[in-house]
Amino acid sequence: MGAGAAAAAIAEGRHLLTARGLTKTYARGRFGGGGGDRLPAIRDVDLDIESGGSLVLVGRSGAGKSTLGRCLALLERPEAGSIRYRGVELTRLARRELATYRRQIQLIFQDPGRSLNPRFTVGEVLEEPLAIAGLRPGAERRARAAEMAANVGIPESWLGRSPLGLSGGQRQRLAIARALTIRPRLMIFDESLTGLDLSIQAQTVNLLRELQGRFGLTFVFVTHDLSMVRHLANVVAVMEMGEIVERGPAAEVFDAPRHPMTRRLLAAAARG
């Protein structure tokens, strides 16, 4: 084994997921307008996600962080680059082969209501991923749903309710429990704390800390607001115009930011 291959093997042992050279573009007219040009959403992005850690992708709107999150969750296919999960190259897998890994990488959206079927009860929402994964209906599926509900503070008496009657914070807990039912290793939160009041944000952060320790989870947070995840992040990666312009241990980035964009984001967080 050469020196480069040996270094890669060591990195893969430490990292749950590694991305190299990720590029994703969209047609200029995707949301209306004309022209056949393509605009880069992310450009040649390298990223390492340490197993059991918490990484924050931060940047202004349009920086490419949500597109990167969706690529890491395999909801978008990059045009170029590599995504290796526990040593397996995901970009080369066929759809059927990819299904196993998609269950291990779950994405939680900012508005969980859009991913919750309003015709389902809370219990049925929790059981849906298990049905998709092929777990037969019955006591085992119901028990798993009730277990994950309890882990996020949703009482068993709520399982027969409609999710439409839940508050924003409660729906976010339901979305987290729904993702947990299929035992993921990596959870990506796309602006998931945005829009919640400060007390609910703090409760959710404390809950996520507890769940991370209990289930050995790895987290990625996509956000424009560093203040919300300052006490949860191990590593921060700052994005601007589709590229990562600064990355490092959270304490170093917060205390001694090097890039002007990082300093602007920290100043905005300090102003509240």
PDB file of C-alpha atoms in Angstrom, residues 44-267:
ATOM      1  CA  ASP A  44     -15.023  21.369  -6.073  1.00  0.00           C
ATOM      2  CA  VAL A  45     -15.977  20.892  -2.391  1.00  0.00           C
ATOM      3  CA  ASP A  46     -13.887  18.666  -0.100  1.00  0.00           C
ATOM      4  CA  LEU A  47     -15.353  17.680   3.251  1.00  0.00           C
ATOM      5  CA  ASP A  48     -14.607  15.195   6.040  1.00  0.00           C
ATOM      6  CA  ILE A  49     -17.311  14.246   8.554  1.00  0.00           C
ATOM      7  CA  GLU A  50     -15.881  12.658  11.672  1.00  0.00           C
ATOM      8  CA  SER A  51     -17.765   9.709  13.130  1.00  0.00           C
ATOM      9  CA  GLY A  52     -19.660  10.777  16.253  1.00  0.00           C
ATOM     10  CA  GLY A  53     -18.961  14.466  15.689  1.00  0.00           C
ATOM     11  CA  SER A  54     -21.024  17.523  14.816  1.00  0.00           C
ATOM     12  CA  LEU A  55     -20.198  19.575  11.729  1.00  0.00           C
ATOM     13  CA  VAL A  56     -21.795  22.923  10.932  1.00  0.00           C
ATOM     14  CA  LEU A  57     -22.081  24.156   7.338  1.00  0.00           C
ATOM     15  CA  VAL A  58     -22.723  27.864   7.607  1.00  0.00           C
ATOM     16  CA  GLY A  59     -23.158  30.617   5.050  1.00  0.00           C
ATOM     17  CA  ARG A  60     -25.520  33.226   3.716  1.00  0.00           C
ATOM     18  CA  SER A  61     -28.525  32.349   1.591  1.00  0.00           C
ATOM     19  CA  GLY A  62     -27.362  31.078  -1.780  1.00  0.00           C
ATOM     20  CA  ALA A  63     -23.937  29.997  -0.519  1.00  0.00           C
ATOM     21  CA  GLY A  64     -24.604  26.393  -1.566  1.00  0.00           C
ATOM     22  CA  LYS A  65     -24.840  24.832   1.881  1.00  0.00           C
ATOM     23  CA  SER A  66     -28.313  23.299   1.397  1.00  0.00           C
ATOM     24  CA  THR A  67     -27.306  21.868  -1.980  1.00  0.00           C
ATOM     25  CA  LEU A  68     -24.233  20.340  -0.354  1.00  0.00           C
ATOM     26  CA  GLY A  69     -26.398  18.876   2.407  1.00  0.00           C
ATOM     27  CA  ARG A  70     -28.758  17.356  -0.148  1.00  0.00           C
ATOM     28  CA  CYS A  71     -25.832  15.868  -2.065  1.00  0.00           C
ATOM     29  CA  LEU A  72     -24.435  14.338   1.109  1.00  0.00           C
ATOM     30  CA  ALA A  73     -27.868  12.846   1.835  1.00  0.00           C
ATOM     31  CA  LEU A  74     -27.987  11.444  -1.730  1.00  0.00           C
ATOM     32  CA  LEU A  75     -31.113  13.451  -2.552  1.00  0.00           C
ATOM     33  CA  GLU A  76     -29.131  15.233  -5.271  1.00  0.00           C
ATOM     34  CA  ARG A  77     -26.538  13.646  -7.536  1.00  0.00           C
ATOM     35  CA  PRO A  78     -23.363  15.718  -7.982  1.00  0.00           C
ATOM     36  CA  GLU A  79     -22.058  16.058 -11.522  1.00  0.00           C
ATOM     37  CA  ALA A  80     -18.516  15.466 -10.345  1.00  0.00           C
ATOM     38  CA  GLY A  81     -16.728  14.285  -7.269  1.00  0.00           C
ATOM     39  CA  SER A  82     -16.679  11.444  -4.791  1.00  0.00           C
ATOM     40  CA  ILE A  83     -18.793  10.643  -1.702  1.00  0.00           C
ATOM     41  CA  ARG A  84     -17.460   7.769   0.375  1.00  0.00           C
ATOM     42  CA  TYR A  85     -19.526   6.501   3.308  1.00  0.00           C
ATOM     43  CA  ARG A  86     -17.617   4.101   5.587  1.00  0.00           C
ATOM     44  CA  GLY A  87     -15.301   3.422   2.678  1.00  0.00           C
ATOM     45  CA  VAL A  88     -18.035   2.763   0.090  1.00  0.00           C
ATOM     46  CA  GLU A  89     -18.180   5.027  -2.973  1.00  0.00           C
ATOM     47  CA  LEU A  90     -21.838   6.084  -3.101  1.00  0.00           C
ATOM     48  CA  THR A  91     -21.834   8.027  -6.360  1.00  0.00           C
ATOM     49  CA  ARG A  92     -21.261   4.835  -8.356  1.00  0.00           C
ATOM     50  CA  LEU A  93     -24.054   2.787  -6.790  1.00  0.00           C
ATOM     51  CA  ALA A  94     -27.250   1.919  -8.616  1.00  0.00           C
ATOM     52  CA  ARG A  95     -30.528   3.131  -7.108  1.00  0.00           C
ATOM     53  CA  ARG A  96     -31.337  -0.213  -5.485  1.00  0.00           C
ATOM     54  CA  GLU A  97     -27.875  -0.494  -3.919  1.00  0.00           C
ATOM     55  CA  LEU A  98     -28.089   3.099  -2.730  1.00  0.00           C
ATOM     56  CA  ALA A  99     -31.320   2.491  -0.778  1.00  0.00           C
ATOM     57  CA  THR A 100     -29.445   0.828   2.093  1.00  0.00           C
ATOM     58  CA  TYR A 101     -27.162   3.816   2.536  1.00  0.00           C
ATOM     59  CA  ARG A 102     -29.980   6.343   2.211  1.00  0.00           C
ATOM     60  CA  ARG A 103     -31.536   4.802   5.335  1.00  0.00           C
ATOM     61  CA  GLN A 104     -28.310   5.434   7.230  1.00  0.00           C
ATOM     62  CA  ILE A 105     -28.163   9.102   6.164  1.00  0.00           C
ATOM     63  CA  GLN A 106     -31.281  11.059   7.120  1.00  0.00           C
ATOM     64  CA  LEU A 107     -32.060  14.691   6.299  1.00  0.00           C
ATOM     65  CA  ILE A 108     -34.345  16.793   8.535  1.00  0.00           C
ATOM     66  CA  PHE A 109     -35.865  19.819   6.796  1.00  0.00           C
ATOM     67  CA  GLN A 110     -36.529  23.291   8.213  1.00  0.00           C
ATOM     68  CA  ASP A 111     -40.285  22.828   7.926  1.00  0.00           C
ATOM     69  CA  PRO A 112     -41.040  19.270   9.059  1.00  0.00           C
ATOM     70  CA  GLY A 113     -44.704  19.752   8.185  1.00  0.00           C
ATOM     71  CA  ARG A 114     -43.807  19.365   4.500  1.00  0.00           C
ATOM     72  CA  SER A 115     -42.446  15.861   5.129  1.00  0.00           C
ATOM     73  CA  LEU A 116     -45.274  14.692   7.430  1.00  0.00           C
ATOM     74  CA  ASN A 117     -48.356  13.166   5.793  1.00  0.00           C
ATOM     75  CA  PRO A 118     -51.331  15.102   7.257  1.00  0.00           C
ATOM     76  CA  ARG A 119     -53.606  12.104   6.681  1.00  0.00           C
ATOM     77  CA  PHE A 120     -51.527  10.003   9.072  1.00  0.00           C
ATOM     78  CA  THR A 121     -51.639   9.933  12.835  1.00  0.00           C
ATOM     79  CA  VAL A 122     -48.450  10.628  14.782  1.00  0.00           C
ATOM     80  CA  GLY A 123     -47.988   6.884  15.209  1.00  0.00           C
ATOM     81  CA  GLU A 124     -48.445   6.236  11.493  1.00  0.00           C
ATOM     82  CA  VAL A 125     -45.935   8.988  10.660  1.00  0.00           C
ATOM     83  CA  LEU A 126     -43.388   7.195  12.844  1.00  0.00           C
ATOM     84  CA  GLU A 127     -44.155   3.793  11.336  1.00  0.00           C
ATOM     85  CA  GLU A 128     -43.978   4.965   7.704  1.00  0.00           C
ATOM     86  CA  PRO A 129     -40.152   4.728   7.340  1.00  0.00           C
ATOM     87  CA  LEU A 130     -40.281   1.242   8.825  1.00  0.00           C
ATOM     88  CA  ALA A 131     -42.854   0.211   6.227  1.00  0.00           C
ATOM     89  CA  ILE A 132     -40.681   1.655   3.444  1.00  0.00           C
ATOM     90  CA  ALA A 133     -37.706  -0.262   4.870  1.00  0.00           C
ATOM     91  CA  GLY A 134     -39.726  -3.480   4.657  1.00  0.00           C
ATOM     92  CA  LEU A 135     -40.515  -4.074   8.337  1.00  0.00           C
ATOM     93  CA  ARG A 136     -43.846  -5.868   8.461  1.00  0.00           C
ATOM     94  CA  PRO A 137     -46.749  -4.283  10.336  1.00  0.00           C
ATOM     95  CA  GLY A 138     -47.406  -5.492  13.832  1.00  0.00           C
ATOM     96  CA  ALA A 139     -46.133  -5.276  17.380  1.00  0.00           C
ATOM     97  CA  GLU A 140     -42.465  -4.779  16.436  1.00  0.00           C
ATOM     98  CA  ARG A 141     -43.185  -1.765  14.247  1.00  0.00           C
ATOM     99  CA  ARG A 142     -45.515  -0.192  16.814  1.00  0.00           C
ATOM    100  CA  ALA A 143     -42.983  -0.783  19.596  1.00  0.00           C
ATOM    101  CA  ARG A 144     -40.184   0.876  17.609  1.00  0.00           C
ATOM    102  CA  ALA A 145     -42.402   3.880  16.890  1.00  0.00           C
ATOM    103  CA  ALA A 146     -43.389   4.231  20.554  1.00  0.00           C
ATOM    104  CA  GLU A 147     -39.754   3.869  21.650  1.00  0.00           C
ATOM    105  CA  MET A 148     -38.527   6.657  19.398  1.00  0.00           C
ATOM    106  CA  ALA A 149     -41.451   8.886  20.346  1.00  0.00           C
ATOM    107  CA  ALA A 150     -40.502   8.473  24.001  1.00  0.00           C
ATOM    108  CA  ASN A 151     -36.853   9.252  23.214  1.00  0.00           C
ATOM    109  CA  VAL A 152     -37.810  12.714  21.954  1.00  0.00           C
ATOM    110  CA  GLY A 153     -40.405  13.436  24.638  1.00  0.00           C
ATOM    111  CA  ILE A 154     -43.564  12.582  22.672  1.00  0.00           C
ATOM    112  CA  PRO A 155     -45.954  10.750  25.033  1.00  0.00           C
ATOM    113  CA  GLU A 156     -47.577   7.508  23.916  1.00  0.00           C
ATOM    114  CA  SER A 157     -51.004   9.128  24.295  1.00  0.00           C
ATOM    115  CA  TRP A 158     -50.174  11.374  21.306  1.00  0.00           C
ATOM    116  CA  LEU A 159     -49.639   8.518  18.843  1.00  0.00           C
ATOM    117  CA  GLY A 160     -53.289   8.572  17.778  1.00  0.00           C
ATOM    118  CA  ARG A 161     -53.326  12.338  17.193  1.00  0.00           C
ATOM    119  CA  SER A 162     -52.968  14.206  13.937  1.00  0.00           C
ATOM    120  CA  PRO A 163     -49.572  15.893  13.453  1.00  0.00           C
ATOM    121  CA  LEU A 164     -51.471  19.005  12.307  1.00  0.00           C
ATOM    122  CA  GLY A 165     -52.319  19.733  15.933  1.00  0.00           C
ATOM    123  CA  LEU A 166     -48.674  19.856  17.026  1.00  0.00           C
ATOM    124  CA  SER A 167     -46.652  23.026  17.546  1.00  0.00           C
ATOM    125  CA  GLY A 168     -43.575  23.797  15.451  1.00  0.00           C
ATOM    126  CA  GLY A 169     -41.233  22.465  18.130  1.00  0.00           C
ATOM    127  CA  GLN A 170     -43.325  19.317  18.568  1.00  0.00           C
ATOM    128  CA  ARG A 171     -43.374  18.692  14.809  1.00  0.00           C
ATOM    129  CA  GLN A 172     -39.598  19.052  14.773  1.00  0.00           C
ATOM    130  CA  ARG A 173     -39.330  16.432  17.523  1.00  0.00           C
ATOM    131  CA  LEU A 174     -41.644  14.177  15.533  1.00  0.00           C
ATOM    132  CA  ALA A 175     -39.461  14.579  12.429  1.00  0.00           C
ATOM    133  CA  ILE A 176     -36.378  13.663  14.489  1.00  0.00           C
ATOM    134  CA  ALA A 177     -38.116  10.604  15.950  1.00  0.00           C
ATOM    135  CA  ARG A 178     -39.309   9.575  12.482  1.00  0.00           C
ATOM    136  CA  ALA A 179     -35.741   9.640  11.179  1.00  0.00           C
ATOM    137  CA  LEU A 180     -34.475   7.716  14.201  1.00  0.00           C
ATOM    138  CA  THR A 181     -36.886   4.800  13.724  1.00  0.00           C
ATOM    139  CA  ILE A 182     -34.665   3.315  10.993  1.00  0.00           C
ATOM    140  CA  ARG A 183     -31.485   3.719  13.074  1.00  0.00           C
ATOM    141  CA  PRO A 184     -29.418   6.143  10.945  1.00  0.00           C
ATOM    142  CA  ARG A 185     -25.753   6.849  11.557  1.00  0.00           C
ATOM    143  CA  LEU A 186     -25.684  10.358  10.049  1.00  0.00           C
ATOM    144  CA  MET A 187     -28.364  13.026  10.468  1.00  0.00           C
ATOM    145  CA  ILE A 188     -28.299  16.246   8.425  1.00  0.00           C
ATOM    146  CA  PHE A 189     -30.365  19.181   9.716  1.00  0.00           C
ATOM    147  CA  ASP A 190     -31.178  21.738   7.011  1.00  0.00           C
ATOM    148  CA  GLU A 191     -32.002  24.966   8.900  1.00  0.00           C
ATOM    149  CA  SER A 192     -33.985  22.748  11.278  1.00  0.00           C
ATOM    150  CA  LEU A 193     -33.699  25.117  14.254  1.00  0.00           C
ATOM    151  CA  THR A 194     -34.594  28.209  12.234  1.00  0.00           C
ATOM    152  CA  GLY A 195     -37.983  29.686  13.070  1.00  0.00           C
ATOM    153  CA  LEU A 196     -38.198  28.179  16.553  1.00  0.00           C
ATOM    154  CA  ASP A 197     -38.173  30.569  19.498  1.00  0.00           C
ATOM    155  CA  LEU A 198     -35.034  30.677  21.617  1.00  0.00           C
ATOM    156  CA  SER A 199     -36.327  28.480  24.422  1.00  0.00           C
ATOM    157  CA  ILE A 200     -37.453  25.762  21.979  1.00  0.00           C
ATOM    158  CA  GLN A 201     -34.125  26.018  20.149  1.00  0.00           C
ATOM    159  CA  ALA A 202     -32.275  25.449  23.440  1.00  0.00           C
ATOM    160  CA  GLN A 203     -34.492  22.482  24.313  1.00  0.00           C
ATOM    161  CA  THR A 204     -33.915  20.965  20.862  1.00  0.00           C
ATOM    162  CA  VAL A 205     -30.142  21.414  21.106  1.00  0.00           C
ATOM    163  CA  ASN A 206     -30.143  19.693  24.521  1.00  0.00           C
ATOM    164  CA  LEU A 207     -32.276  16.882  23.110  1.00  0.00           C
ATOM    165  CA  LEU A 208     -29.915  16.391  20.169  1.00  0.00           C
ATOM    166  CA  ARG A 209     -26.903  16.246  22.493  1.00  0.00           C
ATOM    167  CA  GLU A 210     -28.629  13.534  24.492  1.00  0.00           C
ATOM    168  CA  LEU A 211     -29.642  11.540  21.411  1.00  0.00           C
ATOM    169  CA  GLN A 212     -26.152  11.801  19.934  1.00  0.00           C
ATOM    170  CA  GLY A 213     -24.631  10.233  23.032  1.00  0.00           C
ATOM    171  CA  ARG A 214     -27.321   7.575  23.341  1.00  0.00           C
ATOM    172  CA  PHE A 215     -27.291   6.372  19.733  1.00  0.00           C
ATOM    173  CA  GLY A 216     -23.754   7.250  18.622  1.00  0.00           C
ATOM    174  CA  LEU A 217     -25.019   9.645  15.960  1.00  0.00           C
ATOM    175  CA  THR A 218     -23.056  11.945  13.682  1.00  0.00           C
ATOM    176  CA  PHE A 219     -24.609  15.349  12.947  1.00  0.00           C
ATOM    177  CA  VAL A 220     -24.324  17.900  10.143  1.00  0.00           C
ATOM    178  CA  PHE A 221     -26.092  21.244  10.644  1.00  0.00           C
ATOM    179  CA  VAL A 222     -26.834  23.487   7.665  1.00  0.00           C
ATOM    180  CA  THR A 223     -27.525  27.018   8.872  1.00  0.00           C
ATOM    181  CA  HIS A 224     -26.986  30.727   8.295  1.00  0.00           C
ATOM    182  CA  ASP A 225     -26.853  31.425  12.043  1.00  0.00           C
ATOM    183  CA  LEU A 226     -23.799  30.286  13.994  1.00  0.00           C
ATOM    184  CA  SER A 227     -25.306  31.241  17.348  1.00  0.00           C
ATOM    185  CA  MET A 228     -27.825  28.393  17.262  1.00  0.00           C
ATOM    186  CA  VAL A 229     -25.279  25.610  17.067  1.00  0.00           C
ATOM    187  CA  ARG A 230     -22.232  27.157  18.738  1.00  0.00           C
ATOM    188  CA  HIS A 231     -22.475  24.798  21.707  1.00  0.00           C
ATOM    189  CA  LEU A 232     -23.101  21.698  19.598  1.00  0.00           C
ATOM    190  CA  ALA A 233     -20.488  21.902  16.845  1.00  0.00           C
ATOM    191  CA  ASN A 234     -17.079  20.227  16.827  1.00  0.00           C
ATOM    192  CA  VAL A 235     -16.135  21.511  13.368  1.00  0.00           C
ATOM    193  CA  VAL A 236     -17.324  24.532  11.374  1.00  0.00           C
ATOM    194  CA  ALA A 237     -17.140  24.891   7.583  1.00  0.00           C
ATOM    195  CA  VAL A 238     -17.994  28.329   6.166  1.00  0.00           C
ATOM    196  CA  MET A 239     -19.375  28.512   2.622  1.00  0.00           C
ATOM    197  CA  GLU A 240     -19.464  31.368   0.147  1.00  0.00           C
ATOM    198  CA  MET A 241     -20.472  31.181  -3.526  1.00  0.00           C
ATOM    199  CA  GLY A 242     -20.497  27.391  -3.568  1.00  0.00           C
ATOM    200  CA  GLU A 243     -17.078  26.919  -1.976  1.00  0.00           C
ATOM    201  CA  ILE A 244     -15.795  26.261   1.525  1.00  0.00           C
ATOM    202  CA  VAL A 245     -13.726  29.319   2.403  1.00  0.00           C
ATOM    203  CA  GLU A 246     -12.844  28.433   6.005  1.00  0.00           C
ATOM    204  CA  ARG A 247     -13.028  25.314   8.119  1.00  0.00           C
ATOM    205  CA  GLY A 248     -11.632  24.155  11.413  1.00  0.00           C
ATOM    206  CA  PRO A 249     -12.394  23.205  15.013  1.00  0.00           C
ATOM    207  CA  ALA A 250     -15.348  25.206  16.263  1.00  0.00           C
ATOM    208  CA  ALA A 251     -13.409  26.920  19.066  1.00  0.00           C
ATOM    209  CA  GLU A 252     -10.749  28.163  16.641  1.00  0.00           C
ATOM    210  CA  VAL A 253     -13.256  29.413  14.077  1.00  0.00           C
ATOM    211  CA  PHE A 254     -15.358  31.189  16.706  1.00  0.00           C
ATOM    212  CA  ASP A 255     -12.418  32.721  18.588  1.00  0.00           C
ATOM    213  CA  ALA A 256     -10.066  33.549  15.700  1.00  0.00           C
ATOM    214  CA  PRO A 257     -11.967  33.681  12.389  1.00  0.00           C
ATOM    215  CA  ARG A 258      -9.686  34.124   9.376  1.00  0.00           C
ATOM    216  CA  HIS A 259     -12.045  34.744   6.463  1.00  0.00           C
ATOM    217  CA  PRO A 260     -14.077  37.974   6.084  1.00  0.00           C
ATOM    218  CA  MET A 261     -17.289  35.968   5.557  1.00  0.00           C
ATOM    219  CA  THR A 262     -16.775  34.115   8.835  1.00  0.00           C
ATOM    220  CA  ARG A 263     -16.268  37.406  10.644  1.00  0.00           C
ATOM    221  CA  ARG A 264     -19.460  38.820   9.099  1.00  0.00           C
ATOM    222  CA  LEU A 265     -21.495  35.753  10.121  1.00  0.00           C
ATOM    223  CA  LEU A 266     -20.153  35.884  13.677  1.00  0.00           C
ATOM    224  CA  ALA A 267     -20.910  39.608  13.906  1.00  0.00           C
TER     225      ALA A 267
END
